[in-house]
Coordinates of C-alpha atoms in Angstrom, one line a residue:
M1 CA -30.0 -31.8 41.6
N2 CA -32.6 -29.6 40.0
T3 CA -36.0 -29.5 41.7
E4 CA -39.3 -30.0 39.7
A5 CA -39.9 -26.2 39.8
E6 CA -36.4 -25.5 38.4
K7 CA -37.0 -28.0 35.6
N8 CA -40.3 -26.3 34.7
K9 CA -38.6 -22.9 34.6
K10 CA -37.6 -21.7 31.1
V11 CA -33.9 -21.3 31.0
T12 CA -32.7 -18.1 29.2
V13 CA -29.5 -16.9 27.6
A14 CA -29.2 -14.5 30.6
D15 CA -29.2 -17.5 33.0
I16 CA -26.4 -19.2 31.1
A17 CA -24.4 -16.0 31.0
A18 CA -24.8 -15.5 34.8
L19 CA -23.7 -19.1 35.5
A20 CA -20.7 -18.9 33.1
G21 CA -19.7 -15.5 34.2
V22 CA -19.9 -13.9 30.7
S23 CA -22.2 -11.5 28.9
P24 CA -25.3 -12.7 27.1
A25 CA -23.7 -11.5 23.8
T26 CA -20.8 -13.9 24.4
V27 CA -23.2 -16.8 25.0
S28 CA -25.0 -16.0 21.8
R29 CA -21.7 -16.0 19.8
V30 CA -20.8 -19.4 21.3
L31 CA -24.2 -21.0 20.6
N32 CA -24.4 -19.6 17.1
R33 CA -20.7 -20.3 16.3
Q34 CA -20.2 -16.7 15.3
G35 CA -17.1 -14.5 15.9
I36 CA -14.0 -15.4 17.8
V37 CA -14.3 -16.6 21.4
K38 CA -11.5 -18.0 23.7
E39 CA -11.6 -21.8 24.1
E40 CA -11.7 -21.4 27.8
T41 CA -14.8 -19.2 27.6
V42 CA -16.5 -21.6 25.2
S43 CA -16.0 -24.5 27.7
R44 CA -17.5 -22.5 30.5
V45 CA -20.6 -21.6 28.4
M46 CA -21.1 -25.2 27.3
E47 CA -20.8 -26.4 30.9
A48 CA -23.5 -23.9 31.9
V49 CA -25.7 -25.1 29.0
K50 CA -25.3 -28.7 30.1
H51 CA -25.9 -27.9 33.8
L52 CA -29.1 -25.9 33.1
E53 CA -30.3 -28.4 30.5
Y54 CA -30.7 -25.7 28.0
P55 CA -32.4 -27.1 24.8
W56 CA -29.7 -26.3 22.3
K57 CA -28.6 -28.1 19.1
E58 CA -25.4 -27.7 17.0
P59 CA -26.2 -25.2 14.2
S60 CA -27.1 -27.2 11.0
V61 CA -26.2 -24.4 8.7
P62 CA -22.8 -25.1 7.1
A63 CA -20.0 -22.7 8.0
P64 CA -19.1 -20.1 5.4
C65 CA -16.0 -20.6 3.2
A66 CA -14.2 -18.2 5.5
P67 CA -15.3 -16.0 8.4
S68 CA -17.1 -12.9 7.3
G69 CA -14.8 -9.9 6.8
E70 CA -11.7 -12.0 6.1
L71 CA -8.8 -10.0 4.8
V72 CA -7.2 -10.7 1.4
V73 CA -4.0 -8.9 0.4
M74 CA -3.0 -8.3 -3.3
T75 CA 0.6 -7.4 -3.7
L76 CA 1.9 -5.6 -6.8
P77 CA 5.2 -4.0 -7.8
S78 CA 4.0 -0.4 -8.4
F79 CA 0.8 1.6 -8.7
S80 CA 2.4 3.6 -11.6
N81 CA 1.7 0.8 -14.1
S82 CA -1.9 1.2 -15.2
F83 CA -2.1 -2.4 -16.3
Y84 CA -2.8 -3.3 -12.7
D85 CA -5.8 -1.1 -12.4
A86 CA -8.1 -3.6 -14.2
V87 CA -6.5 -6.6 -12.5
I88 CA -7.3 -5.1 -9.1
K89 CA -10.9 -4.3 -10.2
G90 CA -11.4 -8.0 -11.1
A91 CA -10.0 -9.2 -7.8
Q92 CA -12.1 -6.7 -5.9
T93 CA -15.3 -7.9 -7.6
S94 CA -14.6 -11.5 -6.5
V95 CA -13.4 -10.7 -3.0
M96 CA -16.4 -8.5 -2.2
R97 CA -18.8 -11.0 -3.7
H98 CA -17.6 -13.5 -1.1
G99 CA -18.0 -10.9 1.7
H100 CA -14.3 -10.2 2.3
S101 CA -12.0 -7.2 2.1
L102 CA -9.1 -6.5 -0.3
L103 CA -6.0 -4.7 0.8
I104 CA -3.5 -3.6 -1.9
H105 CA 0.2 -3.8 -1.0
E106 CA 2.6 -1.9 -3.2
G107 CA 6.3 -2.8 -3.4
H108 CA 8.8 -5.4 -4.4
I109 CA 9.2 -8.5 -2.3
H110 CA 12.8 -9.5 -1.8
A111 CA 15.2 -10.6 1.0
G112 CA 15.2 -7.1 2.4
T113 CA 11.4 -6.7 2.6
I114 CA 10.1 -10.3 3.3
E115 CA 10.2 -10.1 7.1
P116 CA 8.2 -6.9 7.4
F117 CA 5.8 -8.3 4.8
L118 CA 5.4 -11.5 6.8
K119 CA 4.9 -9.5 10.0
M120 CA 2.2 -7.4 8.3
I121 CA 0.4 -10.7 7.2
Q122 CA 0.5 -12.1 10.7
Q123 CA -0.4 -9.0 12.6
N124 CA -3.5 -8.4 10.4
S125 CA -4.6 -12.1 10.4
V126 CA -4.5 -12.1 6.6
A127 CA -6.3 -15.1 5.2
G128 CA -5.1 -15.1 1.6
L129 CA -2.6 -13.5 -0.7
I130 CA -2.7 -12.7 -4.4
T131 CA 0.8 -12.0 -5.8
L132 CA 1.5 -10.1 -9.0
N133 CA 5.2 -9.7 -8.1
H134 CA 8.2 -11.6 -9.3
I135 CA 9.3 -13.4 -6.1
D136 CA 12.4 -15.5 -5.8
T137 CA 11.7 -19.2 -5.2
P138 CA 12.8 -19.5 -1.5
L139 CA 10.8 -16.4 -0.5
L140 CA 7.7 -17.5 -2.4
K141 CA 7.9 -21.0 -0.8
K142 CA 8.1 -19.3 2.6
L143 CA 5.0 -17.2 1.9
A144 CA 3.1 -20.2 0.7
G145 CA 3.8 -21.9 4.0
V146 CA 2.3 -19.1 6.0
V147 CA -0.8 -18.1 4.0
S148 CA -3.1 -19.3 1.3
L149 CA -1.6 -18.0 -2.0
V150 CA -2.5 -17.6 -5.6
Q151 CA -0.2 -16.1 -8.3
C152 CA -1.6 -13.8 -10.9
C153 CA 0.1 -12.9 -14.2
E154 CA 3.7 -13.4 -13.0
Y155 CA 4.2 -16.9 -11.7
N156 CA 7.0 -19.2 -10.5
E157 CA 7.8 -22.2 -12.7
E158 CA 9.7 -24.1 -10.1
L159 CA 7.0 -24.4 -7.4
D160 CA 3.7 -26.3 -7.6
L161 CA 1.5 -23.3 -6.7
P162 CA -1.8 -22.1 -8.2
Y163 CA -1.8 -19.3 -10.7
V164 CA -3.8 -17.5 -13.3
S165 CA -1.9 -16.0 -16.2
I166 CA -1.6 -16.0 -20.0
D167 CA 0.4 -18.1 -22.5
D168 CA 3.1 -15.5 -23.1
V169 CA 4.9 -17.6 -25.6
S170 CA 2.0 -18.0 -28.0
A171 CA 0.9 -14.4 -27.5
A172 CA 4.3 -13.1 -28.5
K173 CA 4.6 -15.5 -31.4
Y174 CA 1.2 -14.3 -32.7
A175 CA 2.3 -10.7 -32.5
V176 CA 5.5 -11.4 -34.5
D177 CA 3.6 -13.5 -37.0
H178 CA 1.4 -10.5 -37.6
L179 CA 4.4 -8.4 -38.4
I180 CA 5.8 -11.1 -40.7
A181 CA 2.5 -11.3 -42.5
R182 CA 2.7 -7.6 -43.1
G183 CA 6.0 -8.1 -45.0
R184 CA 8.4 -7.2 -42.2
R185 CA 11.7 -9.1 -42.2
R186 CA 13.9 -7.1 -39.9
I187 CA 12.0 -7.4 -36.6
A188 CA 13.6 -6.1 -33.4
F189 CA 12.5 -7.1 -29.9
I190 CA 12.8 -4.9 -26.8
N191 CA 12.5 -6.9 -23.7
A192 CA 12.3 -6.5 -19.9
P193 CA 14.8 -8.1 -17.4
L194 CA 14.9 -11.9 -17.8
R195 CA 14.2 -12.5 -14.1
Y196 CA 10.5 -12.0 -15.1
K197 CA 8.7 -15.1 -16.4
Y198 CA 6.8 -13.0 -19.0
A199 CA 10.1 -11.6 -20.4
R200 CA 11.6 -15.1 -20.8
H201 CA 8.4 -16.5 -22.4
R202 CA 7.9 -13.5 -24.8
L203 CA 11.5 -13.8 -26.0
E204 CA 10.8 -17.5 -26.7
G205 CA 7.7 -16.6 -28.7
Y206 CA 9.6 -14.0 -30.7
L207 CA 12.4 -16.5 -31.5
Q208 CA 9.9 -19.2 -32.5
A209 CA 8.1 -16.9 -34.9
L210 CA 11.4 -16.0 -36.6
R211 CA 12.6 -19.6 -36.9
E212 CA 9.3 -20.8 -38.3
A213 CA 9.4 -18.1 -40.9
G214 CA 12.9 -18.9 -41.9
L215 CA 14.2 -15.4 -40.8
P216 CA 17.6 -14.9 -39.4
I217 CA 18.0 -14.2 -35.6
V218 CA 20.0 -11.0 -35.4
N219 CA 21.5 -10.4 -32.0
D220 CA 21.7 -6.7 -32.6
Y221 CA 17.9 -6.6 -32.9
I222 CA 17.3 -8.1 -29.5
I223 CA 17.5 -5.5 -26.8
Q224 CA 17.6 -6.9 -23.2
L225 CA 17.1 -4.0 -20.8
P226 CA 18.4 -4.2 -17.2
E227 CA 15.3 -2.4 -15.8
I228 CA 11.9 -1.2 -16.8
D229 CA 12.4 2.4 -17.9
S230 CA 10.9 4.2 -20.9
D231 CA 13.9 6.5 -21.3
L232 CA 16.1 3.4 -21.8
V233 CA 13.6 2.1 -24.4
T234 CA 13.8 5.4 -26.3
S235 CA 17.6 5.4 -26.3
A236 CA 17.7 1.7 -27.3
T237 CA 15.4 2.3 -30.2
L238 CA 17.4 5.3 -31.5
R239 CA 20.5 3.0 -31.5
L240 CA 18.5 0.3 -33.4
L241 CA 17.4 2.9 -36.0
G242 CA 21.0 4.0 -36.4
L243 CA 22.2 0.6 -37.5
S244 CA 23.4 0.1 -41.1
A245 CA 20.4 -2.2 -41.6
P246 CA 17.8 -0.8 -39.2
P247 CA 14.8 -2.9 -38.3
D248 CA 11.5 -2.3 -40.2
A249 CA 9.5 -3.4 -37.2
V250 CA 9.7 -3.4 -33.4
F251 CA 7.9 -5.7 -31.0
T252 CA 7.9 -4.6 -27.4
I253 CA 6.8 -6.4 -24.2
S254 CA 4.6 -3.6 -23.0
D255 CA 2.6 -0.6 -24.3
L256 CA 4.9 1.6 -22.2
Y257 CA 7.8 0.4 -24.3
G258 CA 5.7 0.7 -27.4
A259 CA 5.0 4.4 -26.6
A260 CA 8.8 5.0 -26.2
V261 CA 9.5 3.3 -29.5
L262 CA 6.9 5.6 -31.2
R263 CA 8.7 8.6 -29.6
A264 CA 12.1 7.4 -30.9
C265 CA 10.6 7.0 -34.4
H266 CA 9.3 10.6 -34.2
L267 CA 12.6 11.9 -33.0
S268 CA 14.5 10.2 -35.8
G269 CA 12.1 11.2 -38.5
R270 CA 10.9 7.6 -39.2
S271 CA 7.3 7.3 -40.3
V272 CA 5.1 4.6 -38.6
P273 CA 4.1 2.2 -40.0
E274 CA 5.5 3.0 -43.4
Q275 CA 9.1 2.6 -42.4
V276 CA 8.8 1.0 -38.9
A277 CA 5.8 -1.0 -37.7
V278 CA 5.4 -1.2 -33.9
V279 CA 3.5 -3.7 -31.7
G280 CA 3.1 -3.4 -27.9
F281 CA 1.6 -5.6 -25.2
D282 CA -1.2 -5.2 -22.6
N283 CA -3.7 -3.1 -24.7
L284 CA -3.8 -0.2 -22.2
E285 CA -6.2 2.6 -22.7
T286 CA -3.3 4.8 -23.8
A287 CA -2.7 2.5 -26.8
K288 CA -5.9 3.8 -28.4
I289 CA -5.1 7.5 -28.2
M290 CA -1.4 7.5 -29.2
I291 CA -0.6 8.9 -32.6
P292 CA -0.5 6.6 -34.4
S293 CA -2.6 4.3 -32.3
L294 CA -0.7 1.3 -31.1
T295 CA -1.3 -2.3 -32.1
S296 CA -1.2 -4.3 -28.9
V297 CA -1.7 -7.8 -27.4
N298 CA -4.8 -7.6 -25.2
Q299 CA -4.6 -9.4 -21.9
P300 CA -8.0 -10.1 -20.2
K301 CA -7.0 -8.0 -17.2
I302 CA -10.2 -8.0 -15.3
Q303 CA -10.7 -11.7 -15.7
L304 CA -7.1 -12.4 -14.5
G305 CA -7.8 -10.6 -11.2
F306 CA -11.2 -12.1 -10.8
M307 CA -10.1 -15.7 -11.5
A308 CA -7.1 -15.4 -9.2
A309 CA -9.4 -14.3 -6.4
E310 CA -11.8 -17.1 -7.2
L311 CA -9.0 -19.7 -6.9
L312 CA -8.2 -18.2 -3.5
M313 CA -11.8 -18.5 -2.4
E314 CA -11.7 -22.2 -3.3
Q315 CA -8.7 -22.6 -1.0
F316 CA -10.7 -21.0 1.8
T317 CA -13.5 -23.6 1.2
D318 CA -11.1 -26.6 0.9
K319 CA -7.5 -26.4 2.0
H320 CA -6.9 -29.6 0.2
S321 CA -8.3 -28.6 -3.2
P322 CA -6.1 -29.5 -6.2
V323 CA -3.5 -26.9 -7.4
K324 CA -5.0 -25.2 -10.4
K325 CA -2.9 -23.5 -13.1
I326 CA -5.0 -21.5 -15.5
L327 CA -3.9 -19.7 -18.7
L328 CA -6.4 -17.3 -20.2
E329 CA -6.6 -16.4 -23.9
T330 CA -5.2 -13.2 -25.5
E331 CA -6.0 -11.4 -28.7
L332 CA -4.1 -9.0 -31.0
I333 CA -5.7 -5.6 -31.4
V334 CA -4.5 -4.3 -34.7
R335 CA -4.2 -0.5 -35.0
E336 CA -2.4 2.1 -37.1
S337 CA 1.1 1.4 -35.9
S338 CA 1.3 -1.9 -37.9
S339 CA -1.4 -1.6 -40.5
L340 CA -0.9 0.3 -43.7

Protein backbone atom coordinates (compact mmCIF):
# COMPACT_ATOMS: atom_id res chain seq x y z
CA MET A 1 0.00 0.00 0.00
CA ASN A 2 1.33 3.42 -0.93
CA THR A 3 2.25 5.79 1.93
CA GLU A 4 1.05 9.41 1.94
CA ALA A 5 4.54 10.55 0.95
CA GLU A 6 4.56 8.14 -1.98
CA LYS A 7 1.18 9.42 -3.14
CA ASN A 8 2.39 13.01 -3.06
CA LYS A 9 5.50 12.14 -5.06
CA LYS A 10 5.10 12.89 -8.79
CA VAL A 11 5.35 9.69 -10.79
CA THR A 12 7.51 9.93 -13.90
CA VAL A 13 7.88 7.88 -17.07
CA ALA A 14 11.26 6.77 -15.71
CA ASP A 15 9.51 5.32 -12.63
CA ILE A 16 7.12 3.34 -14.83
CA ALA A 17 10.01 2.13 -16.97
CA ALA A 18 11.98 0.96 -13.91
CA LEU A 19 9.02 -0.96 -12.50
CA ALA A 20 8.11 -2.54 -15.85
CA GLY A 21 11.71 -3.36 -16.70
CA VAL A 22 11.71 -1.47 -19.99
CA SER A 23 13.17 1.75 -21.37
CA PRO A 24 11.44 5.15 -20.98
CA ALA A 25 11.15 5.27 -24.77
CA THR A 26 9.15 2.04 -24.73
CA VAL A 27 6.84 3.45 -22.06
CA SER A 28 6.30 6.52 -24.21
CA ARG A 29 5.41 4.40 -27.25
CA VAL A 30 2.91 2.37 -25.22
CA LEU A 31 1.22 5.39 -23.65
CA ASN A 32 1.03 7.31 -26.93
CA ARG A 33 0.02 4.26 -28.98
CA GLN A 34 2.90 4.79 -31.40
CA GLY A 35 5.09 2.18 -33.03
CA ILE A 36 4.97 -1.58 -32.60
CA VAL A 37 5.38 -3.01 -29.07
CA LYS A 38 4.96 -6.63 -27.98
CA GLU A 39 1.67 -7.38 -26.25
CA GLU A 40 3.51 -8.78 -23.22
CA THR A 41 5.49 -5.53 -22.86
CA VAL A 42 2.32 -3.44 -23.18
CA SER A 43 0.75 -5.46 -20.34
CA ARG A 44 3.77 -4.90 -18.05
CA VAL A 45 3.79 -1.17 -18.72
CA MET A 46 0.06 -0.82 -18.10
CA GLU A 47 0.36 -2.81 -14.84
CA ALA A 48 3.09 -0.41 -13.70
CA VAL A 49 0.92 2.59 -14.66
CA LYS A 50 -1.93 1.20 -12.60
CA HIS A 51 0.27 0.30 -9.61
CA LEU A 52 1.94 3.74 -9.50
CA GLU A 53 -1.41 5.48 -10.10
CA TYR A 54 0.07 7.42 -12.99
CA PRO A 55 -2.46 10.01 -14.27
CA TRP A 56 -2.87 8.72 -17.84
CA LYS A 57 -5.79 8.80 -20.25
CA GLU A 58 -6.29 6.92 -23.52
CA PRO A 59 -5.21 9.24 -26.40
CA SER A 60 -8.27 10.97 -27.84
CA VAL A 61 -6.65 11.66 -31.20
CA PRO A 62 -8.02 9.15 -33.76
CA ALA A 63 -5.57 6.65 -35.14
CA PRO A 64 -4.26 7.42 -38.64
CA CYS A 65 -5.66 5.49 -41.60
CA ALA A 66 -2.54 3.31 -41.45
CA PRO A 67 0.67 3.43 -39.42
CA SER A 68 3.11 6.05 -40.69
CA GLY A 69 5.56 4.65 -43.19
CA GLU A 70 3.26 1.87 -44.43
CA LEU A 71 4.59 0.16 -47.55
CA VAL A 72 2.51 0.00 -50.73
CA VAL A 73 3.64 -2.12 -53.69
CA MET A 74 2.70 -1.37 -57.29
CA THR A 75 3.33 -4.27 -59.64
CA LEU A 76 3.62 -3.84 -63.41
CA PRO A 77 4.69 -6.11 -66.29
CA SER A 78 7.67 -4.12 -67.55
CA PHE A 79 9.51 -0.83 -67.13
CA SER A 80 10.08 -0.74 -70.90
CA ASN A 81 6.53 0.50 -71.55
CA SER A 82 6.60 4.25 -70.97
CA PHE A 83 2.81 4.22 -70.47
CA TYR A 84 3.44 3.17 -66.88
CA ASP A 85 5.64 6.18 -66.06
CA ALA A 86 2.73 8.57 -65.61
CA VAL A 87 0.60 5.94 -63.82
CA ILE A 88 3.41 5.45 -61.29
CA LYS A 89 3.70 9.23 -60.87
CA GLY A 90 0.01 9.50 -60.03
CA ALA A 91 0.15 6.66 -57.51
CA GLN A 92 3.30 8.09 -55.92
CA THR A 93 1.57 11.45 -55.42
CA SER A 94 -1.30 9.84 -53.52
CA VAL A 95 0.80 7.43 -51.46
CA MET A 96 3.25 10.14 -50.34
CA ARG A 97 0.33 12.46 -49.57
CA HIS A 98 -0.84 9.90 -47.01
CA GLY A 99 2.64 9.51 -45.50
CA HIS A 100 3.45 6.09 -46.93
CA SER A 101 6.05 4.62 -49.28
CA LEU A 102 5.65 3.15 -52.77
CA LEU A 103 7.71 0.21 -54.01
CA ILE A 104 7.59 -0.73 -57.71
CA HIS A 105 7.71 -4.42 -58.60
CA GLU A 106 8.48 -5.34 -62.20
CA GLY A 107 7.52 -8.69 -63.67
CA HIS A 108 4.67 -10.98 -64.63
CA ILE A 109 2.71 -12.72 -61.90
CA HIS A 110 1.88 -16.31 -62.76
CA ALA A 111 2.02 -19.79 -61.21
CA GLY A 112 5.82 -19.78 -61.31
CA THR A 113 6.26 -16.40 -59.60
CA ILE A 114 3.32 -16.15 -57.19
CA GLU A 115 5.00 -17.82 -54.19
CA PRO A 116 8.16 -15.63 -54.23
CA PHE A 117 5.88 -12.60 -54.69
CA LEU A 118 3.72 -13.58 -51.71
CA LYS A 119 6.86 -14.16 -49.64
CA MET A 120 8.10 -10.67 -50.53
CA ILE A 121 4.76 -9.17 -49.44
CA GLN A 122 4.81 -10.98 -46.11
CA GLN A 123 8.49 -10.42 -45.29
CA ASN A 124 8.20 -6.68 -45.94
CA SER A 125 4.86 -6.28 -44.13
CA VAL A 126 3.29 -4.82 -47.26
CA ALA A 127 0.01 -3.13 -46.37
CA GLY A 128 -1.44 -2.66 -49.85
CA LEU A 129 -1.02 -3.70 -53.47
CA ILE A 130 -1.82 -1.90 -56.73
CA THR A 131 -1.76 -4.27 -59.70
CA LEU A 132 -1.32 -3.29 -63.34
CA ASN A 133 -0.66 -6.87 -64.43
CA HIS A 134 -2.91 -9.42 -66.01
CA ILE A 135 -3.27 -11.99 -63.21
CA ASP A 136 -5.20 -15.25 -63.58
CA THR A 137 -8.32 -15.47 -61.41
CA PRO A 138 -7.12 -18.06 -58.83
CA LEU A 139 -3.86 -16.18 -58.25
CA LEU A 140 -5.55 -12.79 -57.97
CA LYS A 141 -8.04 -14.25 -55.50
CA LYS A 142 -5.12 -15.60 -53.48
CA LEU A 143 -3.42 -12.19 -53.41
CA ALA A 144 -6.62 -10.43 -52.38
CA GLY A 145 -6.89 -12.81 -49.42
CA VAL A 146 -3.45 -11.77 -48.17
CA VAL A 147 -3.27 -8.01 -48.73
CA SER A 148 -5.53 -5.04 -49.50
CA LEU A 149 -5.62 -4.79 -53.28
CA VAL A 150 -6.74 -2.39 -56.02
CA GLN A 151 -6.49 -3.10 -59.75
CA CYS A 152 -5.39 -0.34 -62.11
CA CYS A 153 -5.97 -0.29 -65.89
CA GLU A 154 -6.05 -4.08 -66.33
CA TYR A 155 -8.70 -5.74 -64.17
CA ASN A 156 -10.34 -9.12 -63.65
CA GLU A 157 -13.99 -9.32 -64.72
CA GLU A 158 -14.72 -12.47 -62.72
CA LEU A 159 -13.87 -11.25 -59.21
CA ASP A 160 -15.61 -8.56 -57.17
CA LEU A 161 -12.48 -6.49 -56.52
CA PRO A 162 -11.95 -2.71 -56.74
CA TYR A 163 -10.40 -1.18 -59.83
CA VAL A 164 -9.74 2.06 -61.68
CA SER A 165 -9.63 1.81 -65.45
CA ILE A 166 -11.19 3.15 -68.67
CA ASP A 167 -14.08 2.03 -70.86
CA ASP A 168 -11.99 0.32 -73.52
CA VAL A 169 -15.04 -0.63 -75.58
CA SER A 170 -16.31 2.92 -76.05
CA ALA A 171 -12.77 4.32 -76.46
CA ALA A 172 -12.00 1.88 -79.29
CA LYS A 173 -15.39 2.43 -80.91
CA TYR A 174 -14.84 6.19 -80.89
CA ALA A 175 -11.43 5.76 -82.57
CA VAL A 176 -12.89 3.58 -85.34
CA ASP A 177 -15.88 5.95 -85.72
CA HIS A 178 -13.32 8.71 -86.34
CA LEU A 179 -11.76 6.72 -89.20
CA ILE A 180 -15.17 5.94 -90.68
CA ALA A 181 -16.07 9.65 -90.52
CA ARG A 182 -12.89 10.33 -92.52
CA GLY A 183 -14.25 8.14 -95.30
CA ARG A 184 -12.28 4.98 -94.51
CA ARG A 185 -14.08 1.73 -95.28
CA ARG A 186 -11.41 -0.97 -95.11
CA ILE A 187 -10.25 -0.65 -91.52
CA ALA A 188 -7.82 -3.17 -90.09
CA PHE A 189 -7.28 -3.84 -86.39
CA ILE A 190 -4.02 -5.02 -84.82
CA ASN A 191 -4.62 -6.44 -81.36
CA ALA A 192 -2.69 -7.78 -78.36
CA PRO A 193 -3.22 -11.28 -76.88
CA LEU A 194 -6.82 -11.83 -75.82
CA ARG A 195 -5.83 -12.86 -72.30
CA TYR A 196 -5.73 -9.11 -71.60
CA LYS A 197 -9.03 -7.47 -70.71
CA TYR A 198 -8.18 -4.34 -72.72
CA ALA A 199 -7.52 -6.43 -75.85
CA ARG A 200 -10.90 -8.16 -75.62
CA HIS A 201 -12.74 -4.89 -74.98
CA ARG A 202 -11.00 -2.94 -77.73
CA LEU A 203 -11.80 -5.70 -80.20
CA GLU A 204 -15.44 -5.44 -79.12
CA GLY A 205 -15.40 -1.67 -79.68
CA TYR A 206 -13.87 -2.11 -83.15
CA LEU A 207 -16.54 -4.62 -84.15
CA GLN A 208 -19.36 -2.45 -82.76
CA ALA A 209 -18.23 0.51 -84.86
CA LEU A 210 -18.15 -1.55 -88.05
CA ARG A 211 -21.56 -3.09 -87.42
CA GLU A 212 -23.20 0.24 -86.65
CA ALA A 213 -21.73 1.73 -89.84
CA GLY A 214 -22.93 -1.23 -91.90
CA LEU A 215 -19.38 -2.17 -92.90
CA PRO A 216 -18.39 -5.79 -93.45
CA ILE A 217 -16.22 -7.54 -90.87
CA VAL A 218 -13.25 -8.94 -92.78
CA ASN A 219 -11.35 -11.56 -90.84
CA ASP A 220 -8.18 -10.88 -92.83
CA TYR A 221 -8.19 -7.34 -91.43
CA ILE A 222 -8.17 -8.50 -87.80
CA ILE A 223 -4.65 -9.33 -86.64
CA GLN A 224 -4.48 -11.15 -83.30
CA LEU A 225 -0.84 -11.22 -82.19
CA PRO A 226 0.42 -13.91 -79.79
CA GLU A 227 2.64 -11.49 -77.88
CA ILE A 228 3.44 -7.79 -77.60
CA ASP A 229 6.23 -7.21 -80.10
CA SER A 230 6.76 -4.27 -82.49
CA ASP A 231 8.56 -6.43 -85.07
CA LEU A 232 5.52 -8.69 -85.27
CA VAL A 233 3.34 -5.62 -85.86
CA THR A 234 5.57 -4.42 -88.71
CA SER A 235 5.47 -7.84 -90.36
CA ALA A 236 1.71 -8.15 -89.89
CA THR A 237 1.13 -4.70 -91.39
CA LEU A 238 3.28 -5.51 -94.43
CA ARG A 239 1.12 -8.60 -94.98
CA LEU A 240 -2.04 -6.49 -94.69
CA LEU A 241 -0.72 -3.98 -97.22
CA GLY A 242 0.07 -6.85 -99.60
CA LEU A 243 -3.56 -8.02 -99.77
CA SER A 244 -5.43 -7.66 -103.06
CA ALA A 245 -7.76 -5.20 -101.25
CA PRO A 246 -5.43 -3.67 -98.65
CA PRO A 247 -6.86 -1.66 -95.75
CA ASP A 248 -7.11 2.11 -96.07
CA ALA A 249 -6.85 2.53 -92.28
CA VAL A 250 -5.31 0.68 -89.34
CA PHE A 251 -6.40 0.95 -85.71
CA THR A 252 -3.93 -0.41 -83.17
CA ILE A 253 -4.23 -1.07 -79.45
CA SER A 254 -1.15 0.96 -78.52
CA ASP A 255 1.13 3.71 -79.75
CA LEU A 256 3.95 1.17 -79.86
CA TYR A 257 1.91 -0.75 -82.42
CA GLY A 258 1.01 2.50 -84.17
CA ALA A 259 4.68 3.38 -84.61
CA ALA A 260 5.33 -0.07 -86.11
CA VAL A 261 2.44 0.45 -88.55
CA LEU A 262 3.91 3.79 -89.62
CA ARG A 263 7.25 2.07 -90.22
CA ALA A 264 5.59 -0.62 -92.35
CA CYS A 265 3.83 2.05 -94.40
CA HIS A 266 7.17 3.76 -94.97
CA LEU A 267 8.84 0.50 -95.99
CA SER A 268 6.05 -0.32 -98.45
CA GLY A 269 5.92 3.16 -99.94
CA ARG A 270 2.40 3.93 -98.66
CA SER A 271 1.70 7.55 -97.79
CA VAL A 272 0.06 8.36 -94.44
CA PRO A 273 -2.70 9.44 -94.17
CA GLU A 274 -3.43 9.75 -97.89
CA GLN A 275 -3.37 6.00 -98.57
CA VAL A 276 -3.46 4.60 -95.04
CA ALA A 277 -4.78 6.37 -91.94
CA VAL A 278 -3.39 5.20 -88.60
CA VAL A 279 -4.74 5.51 -85.04
CA GLY A 280 -2.93 4.35 -81.91
CA PHE A 281 -3.81 4.16 -78.22
CA ASP A 282 -2.35 5.63 -74.98
CA ASN A 283 -1.19 9.04 -76.30
CA LEU A 284 2.44 8.64 -75.28
CA GLU A 285 4.88 11.51 -75.72
CA THR A 286 6.39 9.74 -78.73
CA ALA A 287 3.05 9.99 -80.57
CA LYS A 288 3.61 13.75 -80.84
CA ILE A 289 7.06 13.55 -82.42
CA MET A 290 6.56 10.71 -84.92
CA ILE A 291 6.52 11.67 -88.59
CA PRO A 292 3.69 11.93 -89.26
CA SER A 293 2.46 12.56 -85.72
CA LEU A 294 0.15 9.79 -84.50
CA THR A 295 -3.54 10.16 -83.75
CA SER A 296 -4.11 8.40 -80.44
CA VAL A 297 -6.65 7.70 -77.71
CA ASN A 298 -5.53 9.55 -74.59
CA GLN A 299 -5.79 7.71 -71.30
CA PRO A 300 -5.72 9.87 -68.13
CA LYS A 301 -2.57 8.08 -66.98
CA ILE A 302 -1.71 10.17 -63.91
CA GLN A 303 -5.32 10.11 -62.72
CA LEU A 304 -5.48 6.32 -63.12
CA GLY A 305 -2.54 5.84 -60.77
CA PHE A 306 -3.71 8.50 -58.33
CA MET A 307 -7.27 7.19 -58.07
CA ALA A 308 -6.09 3.59 -57.65
CA ALA A 309 -3.91 4.64 -54.72
CA GLU A 310 -6.73 6.69 -53.21
CA LEU A 311 -9.02 3.63 -53.30
CA LEU A 312 -6.31 1.70 -51.48
CA MET A 313 -6.06 4.44 -48.84
CA GLU A 314 -9.82 4.11 -48.31
CA GLN A 315 -9.33 0.41 -47.58
CA PHE A 316 -6.68 1.31 -45.00
CA THR A 317 -9.23 3.53 -43.29
CA ASP A 318 -12.15 1.12 -43.52
CA LYS A 319 -11.58 -2.55 -44.27
CA HIS A 320 -15.31 -2.93 -44.88
CA SER A 321 -15.65 -0.06 -47.36
CA PRO A 322 -17.75 -0.95 -50.44
CA VAL A 323 -15.96 -2.27 -53.51
CA LYS A 324 -15.56 0.60 -55.96
CA LYS A 325 -15.16 0.14 -59.71
CA ILE A 326 -14.25 3.36 -61.47
CA LEU A 327 -13.97 4.01 -65.21
CA LEU A 328 -12.31 7.29 -66.23
CA GLU A 329 -13.01 9.11 -69.49
CA THR A 330 -10.73 9.08 -72.53
CA GLU A 331 -10.40 11.42 -75.50
CA LEU A 332 -9.17 11.08 -79.07
CA ILE A 333 -6.20 13.31 -79.92
CA VAL A 334 -6.34 13.81 -83.69
CA ARG A 335 -2.99 14.32 -85.40
CA GLU A 336 -1.48 14.02 -88.88
CA SER A 337 -1.72 10.24 -89.24
CA SER A 338 -5.51 10.34 -89.73
CA SER A 339 -6.29 13.90 -90.73
CA LEU A 340 -5.83 15.17 -94.29
